[in-house]
mmCIF file of C-alpha atoms in Angstrom:
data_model
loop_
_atom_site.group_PDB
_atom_site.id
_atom_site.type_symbol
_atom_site.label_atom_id
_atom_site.label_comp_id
_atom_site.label_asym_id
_atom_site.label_seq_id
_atom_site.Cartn_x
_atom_site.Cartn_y
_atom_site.Cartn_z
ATOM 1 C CA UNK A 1 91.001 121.828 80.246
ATOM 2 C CA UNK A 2 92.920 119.828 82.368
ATOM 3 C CA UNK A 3 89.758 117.906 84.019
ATOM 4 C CA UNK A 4 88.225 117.614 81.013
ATOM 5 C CA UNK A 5 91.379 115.668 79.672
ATOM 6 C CA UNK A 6 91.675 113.704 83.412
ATOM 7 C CA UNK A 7 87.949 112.861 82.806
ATOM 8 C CA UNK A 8 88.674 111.485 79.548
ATOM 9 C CA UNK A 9 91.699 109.553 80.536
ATOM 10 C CA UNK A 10 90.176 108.174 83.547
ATOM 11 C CA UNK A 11 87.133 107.037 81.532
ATOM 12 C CA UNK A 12 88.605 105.542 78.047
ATOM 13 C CA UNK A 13 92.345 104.545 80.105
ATOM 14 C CA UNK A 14 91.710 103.947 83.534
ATOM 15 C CA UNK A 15 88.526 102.386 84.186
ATOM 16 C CA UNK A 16 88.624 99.757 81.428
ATOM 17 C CA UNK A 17 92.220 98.638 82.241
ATOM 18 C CA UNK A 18 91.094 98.469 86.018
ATOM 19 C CA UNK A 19 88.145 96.463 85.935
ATOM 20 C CA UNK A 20 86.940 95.617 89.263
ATOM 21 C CA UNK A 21 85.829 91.598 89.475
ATOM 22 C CA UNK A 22 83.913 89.478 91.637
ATOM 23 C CA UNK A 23 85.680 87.387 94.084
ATOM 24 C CA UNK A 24 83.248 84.129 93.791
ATOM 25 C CA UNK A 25 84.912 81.019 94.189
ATOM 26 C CA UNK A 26 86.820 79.919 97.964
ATOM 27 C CA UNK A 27 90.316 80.405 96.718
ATOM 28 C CA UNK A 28 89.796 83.896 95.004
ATOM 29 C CA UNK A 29 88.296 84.679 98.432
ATOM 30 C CA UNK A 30 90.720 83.690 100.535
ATOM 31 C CA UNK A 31 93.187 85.619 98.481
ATOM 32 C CA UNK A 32 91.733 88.668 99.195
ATOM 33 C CA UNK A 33 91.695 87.529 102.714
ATOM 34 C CA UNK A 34 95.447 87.678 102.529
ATOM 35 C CA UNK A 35 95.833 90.979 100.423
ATOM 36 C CA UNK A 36 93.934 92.835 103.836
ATOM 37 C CA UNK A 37 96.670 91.138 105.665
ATOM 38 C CA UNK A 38 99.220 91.920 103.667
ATOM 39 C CA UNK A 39 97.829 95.841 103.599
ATOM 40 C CA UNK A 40 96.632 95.940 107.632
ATOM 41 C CA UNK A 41 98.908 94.023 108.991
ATOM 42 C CA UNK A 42 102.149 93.258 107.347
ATOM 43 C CA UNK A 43 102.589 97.098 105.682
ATOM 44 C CA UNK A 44 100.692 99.221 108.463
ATOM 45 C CA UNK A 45 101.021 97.008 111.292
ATOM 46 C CA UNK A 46 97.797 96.947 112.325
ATOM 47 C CA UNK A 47 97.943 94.243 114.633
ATOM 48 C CA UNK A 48 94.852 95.082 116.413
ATOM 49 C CA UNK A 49 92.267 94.838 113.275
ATOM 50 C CA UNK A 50 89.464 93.130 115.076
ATOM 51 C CA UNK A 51 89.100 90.787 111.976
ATOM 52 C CA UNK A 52 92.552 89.568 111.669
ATOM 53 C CA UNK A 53 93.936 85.808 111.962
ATOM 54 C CA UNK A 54 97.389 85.413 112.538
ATOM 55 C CA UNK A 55 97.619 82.235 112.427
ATOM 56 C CA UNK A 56 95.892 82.055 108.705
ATOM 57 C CA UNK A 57 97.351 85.104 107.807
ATOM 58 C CA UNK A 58 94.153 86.974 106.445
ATOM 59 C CA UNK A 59 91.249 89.628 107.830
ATOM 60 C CA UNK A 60 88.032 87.857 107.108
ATOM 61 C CA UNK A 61 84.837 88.587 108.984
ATOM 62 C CA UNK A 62 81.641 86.529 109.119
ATOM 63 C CA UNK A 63 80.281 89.911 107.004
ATOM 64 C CA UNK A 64 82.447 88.467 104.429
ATOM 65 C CA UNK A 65 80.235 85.609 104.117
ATOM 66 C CA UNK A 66 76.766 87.688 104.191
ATOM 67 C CA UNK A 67 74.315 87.816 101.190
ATOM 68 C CA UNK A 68 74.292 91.308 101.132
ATOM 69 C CA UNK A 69 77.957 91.300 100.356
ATOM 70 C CA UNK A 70 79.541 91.641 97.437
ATOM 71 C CA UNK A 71 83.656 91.204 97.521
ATOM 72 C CA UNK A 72 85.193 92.380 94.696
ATOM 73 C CA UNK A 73 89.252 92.639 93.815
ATOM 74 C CA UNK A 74 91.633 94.202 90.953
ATOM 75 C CA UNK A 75 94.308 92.065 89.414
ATOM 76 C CA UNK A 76 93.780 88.485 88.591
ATOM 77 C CA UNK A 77 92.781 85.284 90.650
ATOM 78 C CA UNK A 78 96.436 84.583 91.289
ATOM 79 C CA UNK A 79 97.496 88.259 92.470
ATOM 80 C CA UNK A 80 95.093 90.426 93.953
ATOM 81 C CA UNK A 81 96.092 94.510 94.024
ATOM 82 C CA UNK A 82 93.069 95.690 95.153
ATOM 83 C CA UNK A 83 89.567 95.560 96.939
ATOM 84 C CA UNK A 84 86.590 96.755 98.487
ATOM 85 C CA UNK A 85 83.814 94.842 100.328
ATOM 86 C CA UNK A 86 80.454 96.273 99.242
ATOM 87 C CA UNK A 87 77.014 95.457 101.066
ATOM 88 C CA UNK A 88 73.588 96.640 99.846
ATOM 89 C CA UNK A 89 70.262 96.445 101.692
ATOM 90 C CA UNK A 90 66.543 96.562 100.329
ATOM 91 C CA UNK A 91 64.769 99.259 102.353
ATOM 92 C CA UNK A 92 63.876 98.719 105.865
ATOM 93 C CA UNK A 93 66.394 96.179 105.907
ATOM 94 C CA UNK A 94 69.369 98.002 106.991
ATOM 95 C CA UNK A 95 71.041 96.485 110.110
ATOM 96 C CA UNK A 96 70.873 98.323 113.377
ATOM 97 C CA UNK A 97 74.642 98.716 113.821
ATOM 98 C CA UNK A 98 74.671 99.813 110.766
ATOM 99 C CA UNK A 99 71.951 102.912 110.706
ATOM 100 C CA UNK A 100 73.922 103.716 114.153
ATOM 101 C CA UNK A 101 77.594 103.936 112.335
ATOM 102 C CA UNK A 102 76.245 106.456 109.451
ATOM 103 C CA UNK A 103 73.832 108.515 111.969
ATOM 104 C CA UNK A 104 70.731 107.329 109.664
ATOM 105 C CA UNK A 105 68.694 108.835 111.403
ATOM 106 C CA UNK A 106 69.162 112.483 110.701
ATOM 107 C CA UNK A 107 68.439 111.629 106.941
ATOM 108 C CA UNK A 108 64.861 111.842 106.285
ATOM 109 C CA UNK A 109 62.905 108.941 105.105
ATOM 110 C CA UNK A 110 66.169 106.686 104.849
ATOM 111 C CA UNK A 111 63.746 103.723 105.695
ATOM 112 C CA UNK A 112 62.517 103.753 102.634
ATOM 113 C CA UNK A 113 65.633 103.900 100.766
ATOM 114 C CA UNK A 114 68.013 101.188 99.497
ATOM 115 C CA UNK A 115 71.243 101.590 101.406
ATOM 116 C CA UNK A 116 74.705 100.740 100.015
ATOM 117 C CA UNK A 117 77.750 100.444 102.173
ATOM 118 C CA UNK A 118 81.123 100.284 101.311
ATOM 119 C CA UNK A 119 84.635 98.790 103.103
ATOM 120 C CA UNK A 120 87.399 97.524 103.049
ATOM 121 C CA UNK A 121 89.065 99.565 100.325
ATOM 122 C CA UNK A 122 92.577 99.125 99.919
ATOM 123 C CA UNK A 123 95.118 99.016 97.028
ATOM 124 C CA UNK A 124 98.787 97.483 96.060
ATOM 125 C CA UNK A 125 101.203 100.430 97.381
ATOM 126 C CA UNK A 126 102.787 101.081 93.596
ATOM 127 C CA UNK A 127 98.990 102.130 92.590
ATOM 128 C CA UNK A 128 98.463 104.459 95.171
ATOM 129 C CA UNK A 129 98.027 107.888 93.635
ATOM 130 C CA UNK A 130 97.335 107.193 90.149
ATOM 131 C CA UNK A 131 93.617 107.525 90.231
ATOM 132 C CA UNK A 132 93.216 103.561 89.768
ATOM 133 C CA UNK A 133 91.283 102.751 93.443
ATOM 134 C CA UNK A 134 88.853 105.276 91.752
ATOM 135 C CA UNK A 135 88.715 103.300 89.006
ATOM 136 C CA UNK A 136 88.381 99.910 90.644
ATOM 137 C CA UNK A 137 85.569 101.393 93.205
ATOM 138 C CA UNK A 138 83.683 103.226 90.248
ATOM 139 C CA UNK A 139 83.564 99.888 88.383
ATOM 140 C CA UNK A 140 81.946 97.975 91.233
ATOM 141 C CA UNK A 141 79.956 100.806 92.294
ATOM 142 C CA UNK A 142 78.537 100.375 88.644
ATOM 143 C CA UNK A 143 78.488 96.555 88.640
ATOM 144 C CA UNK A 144 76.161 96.924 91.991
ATOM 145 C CA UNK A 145 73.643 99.116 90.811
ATOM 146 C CA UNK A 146 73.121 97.094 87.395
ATOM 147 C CA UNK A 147 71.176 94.335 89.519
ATOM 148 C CA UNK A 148 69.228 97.359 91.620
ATOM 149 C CA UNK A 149 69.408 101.212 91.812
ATOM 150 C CA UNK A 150 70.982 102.394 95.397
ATOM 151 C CA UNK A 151 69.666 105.561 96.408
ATOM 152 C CA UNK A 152 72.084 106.133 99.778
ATOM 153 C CA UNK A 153 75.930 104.953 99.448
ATOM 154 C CA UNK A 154 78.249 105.181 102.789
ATOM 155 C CA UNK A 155 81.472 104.724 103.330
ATOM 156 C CA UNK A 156 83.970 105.817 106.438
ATOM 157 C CA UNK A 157 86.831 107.929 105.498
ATOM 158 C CA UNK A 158 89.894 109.255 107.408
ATOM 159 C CA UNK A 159 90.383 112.898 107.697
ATOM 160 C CA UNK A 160 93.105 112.993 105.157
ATOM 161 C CA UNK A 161 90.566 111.401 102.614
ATOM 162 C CA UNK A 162 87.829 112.899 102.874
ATOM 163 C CA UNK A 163 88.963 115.648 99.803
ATOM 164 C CA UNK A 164 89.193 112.336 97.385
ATOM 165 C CA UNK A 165 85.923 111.183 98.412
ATOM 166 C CA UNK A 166 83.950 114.661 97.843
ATOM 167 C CA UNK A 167 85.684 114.300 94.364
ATOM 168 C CA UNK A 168 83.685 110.767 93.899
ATOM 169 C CA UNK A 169 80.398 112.590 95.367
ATOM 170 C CA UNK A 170 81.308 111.816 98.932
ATOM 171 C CA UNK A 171 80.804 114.042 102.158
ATOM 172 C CA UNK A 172 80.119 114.414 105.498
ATOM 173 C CA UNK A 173 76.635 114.117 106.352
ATOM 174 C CA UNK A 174 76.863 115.893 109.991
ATOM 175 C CA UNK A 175 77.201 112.101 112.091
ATOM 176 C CA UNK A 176 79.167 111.738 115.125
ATOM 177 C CA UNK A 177 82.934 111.069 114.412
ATOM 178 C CA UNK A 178 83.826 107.318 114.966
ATOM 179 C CA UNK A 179 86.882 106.384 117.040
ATOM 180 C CA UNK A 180 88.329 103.139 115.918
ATOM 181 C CA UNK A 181 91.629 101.806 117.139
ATOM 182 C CA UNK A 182 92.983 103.348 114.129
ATOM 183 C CA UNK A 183 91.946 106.971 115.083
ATOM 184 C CA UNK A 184 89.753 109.035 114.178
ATOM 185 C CA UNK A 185 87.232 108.203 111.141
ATOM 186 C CA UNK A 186 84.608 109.713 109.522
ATOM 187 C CA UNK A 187 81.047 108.905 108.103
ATOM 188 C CA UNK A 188 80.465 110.088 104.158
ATOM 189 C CA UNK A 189 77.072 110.192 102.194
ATOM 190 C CA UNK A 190 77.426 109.607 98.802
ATOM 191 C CA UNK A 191 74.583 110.532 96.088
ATOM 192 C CA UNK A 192 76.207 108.528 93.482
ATOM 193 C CA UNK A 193 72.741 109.198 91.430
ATOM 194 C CA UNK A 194 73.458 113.303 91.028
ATOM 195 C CA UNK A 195 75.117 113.424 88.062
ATOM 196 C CA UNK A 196 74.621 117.207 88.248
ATOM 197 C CA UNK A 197 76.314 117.643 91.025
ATOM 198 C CA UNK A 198 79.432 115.323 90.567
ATOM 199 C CA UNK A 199 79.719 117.390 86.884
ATOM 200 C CA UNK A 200 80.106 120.770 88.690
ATOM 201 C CA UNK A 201 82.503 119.153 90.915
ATOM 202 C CA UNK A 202 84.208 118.497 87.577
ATOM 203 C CA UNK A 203 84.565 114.913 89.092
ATOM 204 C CA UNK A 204 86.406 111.725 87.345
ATOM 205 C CA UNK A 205 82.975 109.709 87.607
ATOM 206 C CA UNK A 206 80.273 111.554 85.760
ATOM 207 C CA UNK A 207 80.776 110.498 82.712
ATOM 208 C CA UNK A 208 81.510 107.251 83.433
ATOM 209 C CA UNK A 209 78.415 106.929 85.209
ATOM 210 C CA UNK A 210 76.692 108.496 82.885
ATOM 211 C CA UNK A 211 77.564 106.093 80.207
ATOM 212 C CA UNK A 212 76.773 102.863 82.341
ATOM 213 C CA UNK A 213 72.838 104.796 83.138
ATOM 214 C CA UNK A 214 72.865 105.117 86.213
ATOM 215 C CA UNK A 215 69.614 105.690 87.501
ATOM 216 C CA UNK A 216 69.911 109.513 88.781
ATOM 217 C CA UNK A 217 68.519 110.697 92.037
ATOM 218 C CA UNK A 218 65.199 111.048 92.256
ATOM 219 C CA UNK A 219 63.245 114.144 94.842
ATOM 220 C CA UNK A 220 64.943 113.055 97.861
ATOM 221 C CA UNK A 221 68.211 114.108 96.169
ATOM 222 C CA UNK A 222 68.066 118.025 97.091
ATOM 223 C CA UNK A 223 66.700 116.880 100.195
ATOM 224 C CA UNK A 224 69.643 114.989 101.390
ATOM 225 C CA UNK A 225 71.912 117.484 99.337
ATOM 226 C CA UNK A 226 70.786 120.461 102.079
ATOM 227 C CA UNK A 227 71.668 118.271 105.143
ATOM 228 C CA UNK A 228 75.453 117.957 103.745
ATOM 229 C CA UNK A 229 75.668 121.623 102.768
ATOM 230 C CA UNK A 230 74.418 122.353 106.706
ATOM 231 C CA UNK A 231 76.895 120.130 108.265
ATOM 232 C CA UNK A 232 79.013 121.849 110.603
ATOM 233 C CA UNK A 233 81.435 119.391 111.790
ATOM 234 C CA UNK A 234 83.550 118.979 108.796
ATOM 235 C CA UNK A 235 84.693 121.604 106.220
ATOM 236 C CA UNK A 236 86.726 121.294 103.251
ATOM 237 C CA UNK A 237 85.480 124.839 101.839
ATOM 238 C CA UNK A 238 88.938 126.163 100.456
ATOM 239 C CA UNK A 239 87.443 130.048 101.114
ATOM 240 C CA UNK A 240 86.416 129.336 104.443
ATOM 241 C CA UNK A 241 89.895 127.218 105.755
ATOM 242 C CA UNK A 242 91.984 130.439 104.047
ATOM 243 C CA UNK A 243 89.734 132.575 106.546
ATOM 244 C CA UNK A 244 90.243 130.383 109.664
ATOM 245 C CA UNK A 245 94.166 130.231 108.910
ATOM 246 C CA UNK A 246 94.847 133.829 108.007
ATOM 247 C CA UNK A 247 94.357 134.314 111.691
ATOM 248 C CA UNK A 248 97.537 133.419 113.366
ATOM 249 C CA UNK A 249 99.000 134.808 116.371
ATOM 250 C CA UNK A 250 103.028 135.278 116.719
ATOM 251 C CA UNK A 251 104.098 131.432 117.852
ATOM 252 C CA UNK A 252 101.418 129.500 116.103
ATOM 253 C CA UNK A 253 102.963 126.923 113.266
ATOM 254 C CA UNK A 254 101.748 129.096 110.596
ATOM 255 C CA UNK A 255 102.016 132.150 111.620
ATOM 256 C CA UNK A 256 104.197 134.902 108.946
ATOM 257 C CA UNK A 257 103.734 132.156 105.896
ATOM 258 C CA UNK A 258 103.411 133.875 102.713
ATOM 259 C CA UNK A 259 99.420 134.572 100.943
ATOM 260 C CA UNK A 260 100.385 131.280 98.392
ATOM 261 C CA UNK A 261 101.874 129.176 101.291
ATOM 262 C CA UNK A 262 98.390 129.430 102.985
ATOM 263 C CA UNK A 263 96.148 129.127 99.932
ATOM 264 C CA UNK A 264 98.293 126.276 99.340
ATOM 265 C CA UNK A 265 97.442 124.579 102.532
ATOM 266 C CA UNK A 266 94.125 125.827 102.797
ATOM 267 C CA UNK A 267 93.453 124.241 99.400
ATOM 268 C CA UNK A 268 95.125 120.281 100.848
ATOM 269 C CA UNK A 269 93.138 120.532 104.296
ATOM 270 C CA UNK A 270 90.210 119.790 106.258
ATOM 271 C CA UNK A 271 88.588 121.731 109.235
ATOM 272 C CA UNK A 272 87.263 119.261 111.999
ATOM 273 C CA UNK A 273 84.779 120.570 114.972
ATOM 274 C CA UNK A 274 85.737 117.692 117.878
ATOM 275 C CA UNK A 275 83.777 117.057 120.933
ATOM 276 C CA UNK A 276 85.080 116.669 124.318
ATOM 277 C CA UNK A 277 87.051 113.406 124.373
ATOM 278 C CA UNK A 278 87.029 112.505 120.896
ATOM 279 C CA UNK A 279 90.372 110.351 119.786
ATOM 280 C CA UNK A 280 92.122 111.843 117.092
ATOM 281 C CA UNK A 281 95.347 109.591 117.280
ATOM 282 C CA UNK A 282 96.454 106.327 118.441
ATOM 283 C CA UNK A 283 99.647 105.431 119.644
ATOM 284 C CA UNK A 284 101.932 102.606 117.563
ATOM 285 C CA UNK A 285 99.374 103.201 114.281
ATOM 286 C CA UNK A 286 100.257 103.906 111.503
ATOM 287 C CA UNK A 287 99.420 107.804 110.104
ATOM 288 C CA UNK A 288 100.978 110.349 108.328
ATOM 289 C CA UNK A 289 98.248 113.083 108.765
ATOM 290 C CA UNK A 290 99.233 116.684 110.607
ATOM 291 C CA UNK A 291 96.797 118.127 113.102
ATOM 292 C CA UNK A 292 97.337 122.027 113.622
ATOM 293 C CA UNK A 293 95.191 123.310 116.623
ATOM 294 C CA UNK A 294 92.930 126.029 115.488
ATOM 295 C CA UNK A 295 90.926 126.122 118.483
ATOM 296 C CA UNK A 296 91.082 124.455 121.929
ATOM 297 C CA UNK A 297 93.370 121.892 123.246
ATOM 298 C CA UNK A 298 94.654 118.305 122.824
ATOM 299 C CA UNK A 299 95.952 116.207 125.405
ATOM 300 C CA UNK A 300 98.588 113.749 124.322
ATOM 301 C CA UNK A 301 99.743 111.175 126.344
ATOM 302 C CA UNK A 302 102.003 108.127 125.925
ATOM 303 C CA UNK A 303 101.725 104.215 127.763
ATOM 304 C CA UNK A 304 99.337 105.473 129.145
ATOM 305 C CA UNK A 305 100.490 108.527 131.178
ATOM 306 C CA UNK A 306 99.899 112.222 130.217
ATOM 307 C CA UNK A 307 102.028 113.784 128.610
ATOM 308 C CA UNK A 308 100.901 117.427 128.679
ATOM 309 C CA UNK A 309 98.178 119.732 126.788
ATOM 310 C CA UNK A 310 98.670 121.038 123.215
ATOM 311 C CA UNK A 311 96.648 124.609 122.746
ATOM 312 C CA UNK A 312 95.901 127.036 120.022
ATOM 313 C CA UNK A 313 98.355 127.457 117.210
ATOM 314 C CA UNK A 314 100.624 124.175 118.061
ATOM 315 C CA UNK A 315 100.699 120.904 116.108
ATOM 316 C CA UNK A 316 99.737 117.023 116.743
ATOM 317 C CA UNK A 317 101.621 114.224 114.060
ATOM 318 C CA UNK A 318 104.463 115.743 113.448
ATOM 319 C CA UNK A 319 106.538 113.178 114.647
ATOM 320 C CA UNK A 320 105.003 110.557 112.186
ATOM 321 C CA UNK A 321 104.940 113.013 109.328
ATOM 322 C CA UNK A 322 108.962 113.766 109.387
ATOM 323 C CA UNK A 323 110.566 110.764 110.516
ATOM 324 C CA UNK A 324 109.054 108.832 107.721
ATOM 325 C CA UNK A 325 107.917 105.899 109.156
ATOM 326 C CA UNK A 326 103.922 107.270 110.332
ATOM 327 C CA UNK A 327 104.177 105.666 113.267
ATOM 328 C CA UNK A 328 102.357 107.587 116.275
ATOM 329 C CA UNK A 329 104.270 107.822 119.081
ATOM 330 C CA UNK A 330 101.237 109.371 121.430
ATOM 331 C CA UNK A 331 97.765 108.988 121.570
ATOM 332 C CA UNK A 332 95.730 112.718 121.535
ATOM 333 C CA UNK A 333 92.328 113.466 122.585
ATOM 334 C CA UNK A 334 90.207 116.477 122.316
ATOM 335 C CA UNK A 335 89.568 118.314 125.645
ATOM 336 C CA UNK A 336 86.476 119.956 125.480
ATOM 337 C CA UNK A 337 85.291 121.311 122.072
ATOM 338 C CA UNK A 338 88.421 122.056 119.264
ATOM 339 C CA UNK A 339 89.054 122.753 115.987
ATOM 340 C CA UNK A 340 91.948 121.258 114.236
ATOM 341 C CA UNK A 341 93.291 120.955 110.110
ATOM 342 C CA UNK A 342 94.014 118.163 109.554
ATOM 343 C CA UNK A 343 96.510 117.923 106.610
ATOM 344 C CA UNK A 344 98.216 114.876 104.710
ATOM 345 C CA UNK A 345 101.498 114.590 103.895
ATOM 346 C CA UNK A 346 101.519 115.185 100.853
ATOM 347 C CA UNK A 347 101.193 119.079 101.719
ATOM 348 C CA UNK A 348 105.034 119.175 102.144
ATOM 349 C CA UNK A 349 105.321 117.869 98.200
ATOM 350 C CA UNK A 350 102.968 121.045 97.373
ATOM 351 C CA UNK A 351 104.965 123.806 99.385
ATOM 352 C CA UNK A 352 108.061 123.145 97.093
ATOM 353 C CA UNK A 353 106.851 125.590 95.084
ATOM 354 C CA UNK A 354 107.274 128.113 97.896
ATOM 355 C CA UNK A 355 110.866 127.150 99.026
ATOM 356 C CA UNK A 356 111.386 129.478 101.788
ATOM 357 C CA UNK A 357 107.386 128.631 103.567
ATOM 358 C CA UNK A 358 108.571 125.333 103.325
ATOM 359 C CA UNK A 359 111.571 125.956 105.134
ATOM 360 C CA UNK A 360 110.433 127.499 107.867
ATOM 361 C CA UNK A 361 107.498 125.035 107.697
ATOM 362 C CA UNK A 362 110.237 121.870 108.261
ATOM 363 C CA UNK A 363 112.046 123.756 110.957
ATOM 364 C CA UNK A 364 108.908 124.776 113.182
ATOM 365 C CA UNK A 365 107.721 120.908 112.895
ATOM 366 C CA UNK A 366 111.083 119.895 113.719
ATOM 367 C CA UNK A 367 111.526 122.127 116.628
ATOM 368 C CA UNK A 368 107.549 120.820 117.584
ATOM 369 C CA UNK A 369 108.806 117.450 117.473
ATOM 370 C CA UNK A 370 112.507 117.692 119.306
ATOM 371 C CA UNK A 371 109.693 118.855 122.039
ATOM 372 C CA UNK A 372 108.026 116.498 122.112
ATOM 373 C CA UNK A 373 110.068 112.915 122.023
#
């Protein structure tokens, strides 16, 4: 009952108060130029966004200015709280950087298909939360496919996201993880067109798509739908985390937590398979997410010199997750091939339920992290 009523509200309440509009003229432009740079740079001090300008005080990229792209914003042309950069590309005219970023290649017949990519998606901080970025992306998503049906959408998620995506028909596709300067990122599929699908997932879209007619997917669909059920390096199965969890050995982070302190973090996580070498954190970004070491080892090291090798049962983020600030202090890299759960912060809000897990949850991060500074 309760997603029925959040579908509901999300598609008679949210969506129509969010509308998501088209950033046309030079000034309305340039002021979502300067929301990314308030967002980026000013709130998560990302000083190192390859598209930033100081000196103007915006992130704009020569992208920006492509015919494929569509920039769209929520708010009004004097105050922008929102935005995401969409590009969509006839088939056979998908850039090469492009198939390369979202592994095109090990979809089938994805030449022939017209390709949707979306960026750049960011919101106000006092919306975050509240189901409105879903909104505002739904309502563009819409606006896009009224001119021409997209058959393949993409978008790059981090870790922590990548639950709220598979709720808006998102997922890993089984593409190489890409290591930005911001950590750690991965590649998503969507199949906006399976209304099926994002009904059993009981998502906030369906109906909202369904109302706007949006062409569904046509035989390809189940095709593509089999490559994201065999993808191995992500897993957000609920079932199969619990199982990989329950295993703890006396030391490990989690080890002695109550049956509903696991289900409960089983339920907020996601299982990634790294390869040798792949960056999971960067240090002086900004990120809140927890790592916990399921199998293999991390390196962490700081300016530049090693610190030392995190193994099996031991955690990565812990400083940026208590202090409060998300501010990594180390940059970690997989050595050889691990498995780590990656949780957001949030978690800690869900435990509260189970007072005591939390507890000793708090001290064994705090204990992890007087360790490690």
């Amino acid at each position: 009952m309760r997603s029925y009523l959040e579908n509901v509200v999300f598609d008679h309440v949210l969506r129509p108060r969010n509308p998501a509009r088209v950033a046309r003229t030079k000034d309305e432009r340039e002021l979502v130029y300067r929301f990314r740079h308030r967002v980026y740079a000013s709130e998560q001090s990302d000083l190192d966004h390859p598209e930033l300008d100081e000196a103007k005080r915006w992130i704009h990229s020569p992208i920006d200015d492509d015919p494929a792209t569509t920039i769209y914003y929520l708010g009004t042309p004097e105050r922008v709280l929102g935005t995401a950069r969409i590009r969509v590309w006839e088939p056979g005219a998908v850039p090469a950087d492009v198939r390369e970023l979202h592994s095109l290649d090990l979809l089938p017949e994805s030449e022939r298909a017209t390709v949707g990519d979306i960026k750049m998606v960011m919101l106000d901080p006092e919306l975050r939360g509240a189901h409105v970025g879903a909104a505002m992306l739904v309502n563009a998503l819409i606006d896009s496919m009224r001119e021409r049906p997209v058959d393949l959408w993409f978008a790059i998620s981090a870790p922590g996201l990548l639950r709220r995506y598979h709720m808006l028909g998102f997922d890993p596709h089984g593409g190489r993880f890409l290591c930005s300067h911001r950590g750690l990122e991965v590649s998503i599929l969507g199949l906006i067109g399976d209304l099926a699908e994002l009904e059993r997932r009981k998502s906030p879209i369906h109906r909202a798509l369904r109302r706007a007619k949006v062409p569904q997917g046509g035989p390809s669909v189940e095709r593509y739908r089999a490559i994201i059920r065999g993808d191995r390096t992500v897993c957000s199965d609920t079932r199969e985390i619990l199982r990989r969890i329950s295993d703890t050995s006396s030391g490990d982070v989690l080890h002695g937590l109550s049956a509903r302190a696991l289900q409960i973090i089983a339920g907020a996580g996601v299982v990634l398979e790294l390869s040798d070498g792949d960056q999971l954190i960067y240090e002086g970004f900004i990120g809140k997410e927890l790592y916990v070491i399921l199998e293999g080892q991390i390196a962490t090291e700081r300016d530049g010199e090693r610190l030392g090798v995190r193994e099996r049962g031991q955690t990565i983020g812990e400083i940026a997750l208590l202090d409060g600030r998300g501010y990594r202090t180390a940059s970690c890299r997989s050595v050889g091939s691990t498995r780590v759960l990656g949780l957001r912060p949030t978690l800690l809000a869900r435990l509260e339920v189970v007072p005591d897990d939390l507890a000793q949850l708090r001290e064994r991060l705090s204990h992890a992290m007087a360790l490690a500074v």
